[in-house]
C-alpha positions as CSV (number, residue, x, y, z in Angstrom):
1,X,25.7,-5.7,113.1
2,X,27.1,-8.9,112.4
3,X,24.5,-9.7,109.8
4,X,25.8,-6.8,108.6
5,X,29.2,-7.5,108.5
6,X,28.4,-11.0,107.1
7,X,26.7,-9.4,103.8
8,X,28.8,-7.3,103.4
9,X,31.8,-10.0,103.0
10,X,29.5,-12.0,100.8
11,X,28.9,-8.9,98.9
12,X,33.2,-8.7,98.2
13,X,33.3,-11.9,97.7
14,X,30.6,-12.0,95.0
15,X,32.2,-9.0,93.3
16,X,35.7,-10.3,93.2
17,X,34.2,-13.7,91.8
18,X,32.5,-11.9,89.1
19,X,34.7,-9.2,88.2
20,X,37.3,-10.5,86.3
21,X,34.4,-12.7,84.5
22,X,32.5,-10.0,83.1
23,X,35.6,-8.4,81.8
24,X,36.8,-11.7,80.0
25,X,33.4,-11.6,78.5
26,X,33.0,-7.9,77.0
27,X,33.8,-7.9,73.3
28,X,37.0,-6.9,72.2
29,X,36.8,-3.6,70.6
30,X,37.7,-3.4,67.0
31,X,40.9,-1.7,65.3
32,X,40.8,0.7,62.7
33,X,43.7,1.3,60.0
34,X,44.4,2.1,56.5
35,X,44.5,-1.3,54.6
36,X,46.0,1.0,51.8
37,X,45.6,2.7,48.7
38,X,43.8,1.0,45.5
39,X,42.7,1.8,41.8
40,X,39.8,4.2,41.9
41,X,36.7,2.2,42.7
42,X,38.8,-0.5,43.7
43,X,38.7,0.2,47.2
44,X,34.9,0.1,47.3
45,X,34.6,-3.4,45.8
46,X,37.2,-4.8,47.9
47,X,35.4,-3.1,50.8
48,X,32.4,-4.4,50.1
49,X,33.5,-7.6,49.6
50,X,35.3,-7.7,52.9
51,X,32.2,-6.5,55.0
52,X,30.1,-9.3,53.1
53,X,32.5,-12.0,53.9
54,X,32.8,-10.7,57.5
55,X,36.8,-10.0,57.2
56,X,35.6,-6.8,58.8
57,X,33.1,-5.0,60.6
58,X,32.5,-1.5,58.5
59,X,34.7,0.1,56.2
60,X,35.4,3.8,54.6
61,X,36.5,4.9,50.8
62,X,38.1,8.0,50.9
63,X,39.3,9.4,47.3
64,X,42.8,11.0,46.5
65,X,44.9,11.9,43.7
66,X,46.6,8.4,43.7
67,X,43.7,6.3,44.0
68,X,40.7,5.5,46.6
69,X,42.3,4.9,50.4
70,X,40.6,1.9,52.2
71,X,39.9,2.1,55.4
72,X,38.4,-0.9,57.5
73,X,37.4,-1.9,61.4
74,X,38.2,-5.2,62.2
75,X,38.4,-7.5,65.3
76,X,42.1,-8.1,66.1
77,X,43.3,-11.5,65.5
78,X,46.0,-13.0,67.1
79,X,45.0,-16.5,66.0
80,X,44.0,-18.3,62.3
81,X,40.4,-19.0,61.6
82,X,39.4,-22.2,61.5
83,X,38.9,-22.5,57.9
84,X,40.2,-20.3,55.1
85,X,37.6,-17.8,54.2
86,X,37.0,-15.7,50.9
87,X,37.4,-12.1,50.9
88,X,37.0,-11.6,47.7
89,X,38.3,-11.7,44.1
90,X,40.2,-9.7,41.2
91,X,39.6,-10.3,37.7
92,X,41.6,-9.4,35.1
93,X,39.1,-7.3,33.4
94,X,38.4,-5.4,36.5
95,X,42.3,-4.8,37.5
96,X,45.5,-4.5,35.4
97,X,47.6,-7.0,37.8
98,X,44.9,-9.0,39.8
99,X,48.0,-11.3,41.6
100,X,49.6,-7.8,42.3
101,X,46.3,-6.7,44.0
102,X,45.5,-9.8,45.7
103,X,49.4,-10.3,47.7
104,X,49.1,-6.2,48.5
105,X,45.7,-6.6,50.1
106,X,46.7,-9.9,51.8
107,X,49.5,-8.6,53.3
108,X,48.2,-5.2,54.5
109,X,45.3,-7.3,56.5
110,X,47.9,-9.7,58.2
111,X,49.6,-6.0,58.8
112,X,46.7,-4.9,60.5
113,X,45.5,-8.0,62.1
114,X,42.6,-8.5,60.0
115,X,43.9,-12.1,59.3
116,X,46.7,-13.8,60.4
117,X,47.5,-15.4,57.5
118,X,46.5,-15.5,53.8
119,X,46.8,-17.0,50.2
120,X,46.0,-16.0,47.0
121,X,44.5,-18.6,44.9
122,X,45.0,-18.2,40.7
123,X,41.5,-19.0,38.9
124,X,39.9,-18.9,35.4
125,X,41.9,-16.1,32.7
126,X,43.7,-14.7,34.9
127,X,41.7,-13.8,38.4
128,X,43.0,-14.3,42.1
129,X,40.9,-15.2,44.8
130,X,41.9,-14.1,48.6
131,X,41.6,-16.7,51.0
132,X,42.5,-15.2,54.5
133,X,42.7,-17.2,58.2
């Protein structure tokens, strides 16, 4: 009975030790939101763009009368990157008002906690990069 008893113990013990550990280390799961509404086929590039540079985990087009809606999962962040990374970049020839598109997706993934921060970075004849943390 006492050996019992013993294991028993040892057994809470283990469990309460353990617990809290295993549920530090599950992954967080991602959020999903709107990141808003772009030129037609504009959505899908910056999509793409944003699953390739790993801004987010999957994301959805889904076509209106105002334009294609974005849609993106994500891992919450509550803290920068460590470096700046590049989600992607508007051209001039592919969007009337690249800067425009650039500060409007920036902001909606600090909205959403995509990033916490971003920048938009002006490059050759008029294009803007997005460089998020």
């Amino acid at each position: 009975m006492r050996s019992i008893t013993r294991g028993a113990a040892l057994l809470a013990a283990v469990a309460t030790v353990l617990t809290p550990a295993a549920a530090q280390a599950a992954p967080a799961i991602d959020d999903t939101g709107l990141m808003g509404t772009y030129g037609f086929g504009r959505a899908a590039v910056i999509g793409a763009a944003g699953l390739e540079s790993g801004a987010w985990s999957a994301y959805a087009v889904r076509s209106g009368y105002a334009g294609d809606d974005l849609i993106v999962s994500h891992p919450p962040r509550t803290s920068p990157l460590a470096s700046e990374t590049v989600v992607y970049t508007a051209a001039f020839n592919e969007v009337a008002d690249p800067q425009a598109e650039c500060r409007k997706v920036g902001a909606a993934g600090v909205a959403q906690r995509a990033w916490v921060s971003f920048r938009c970075r002006t490059g050759f004849v008029p294009s803007y990069t997005l460089l998020v943390r």
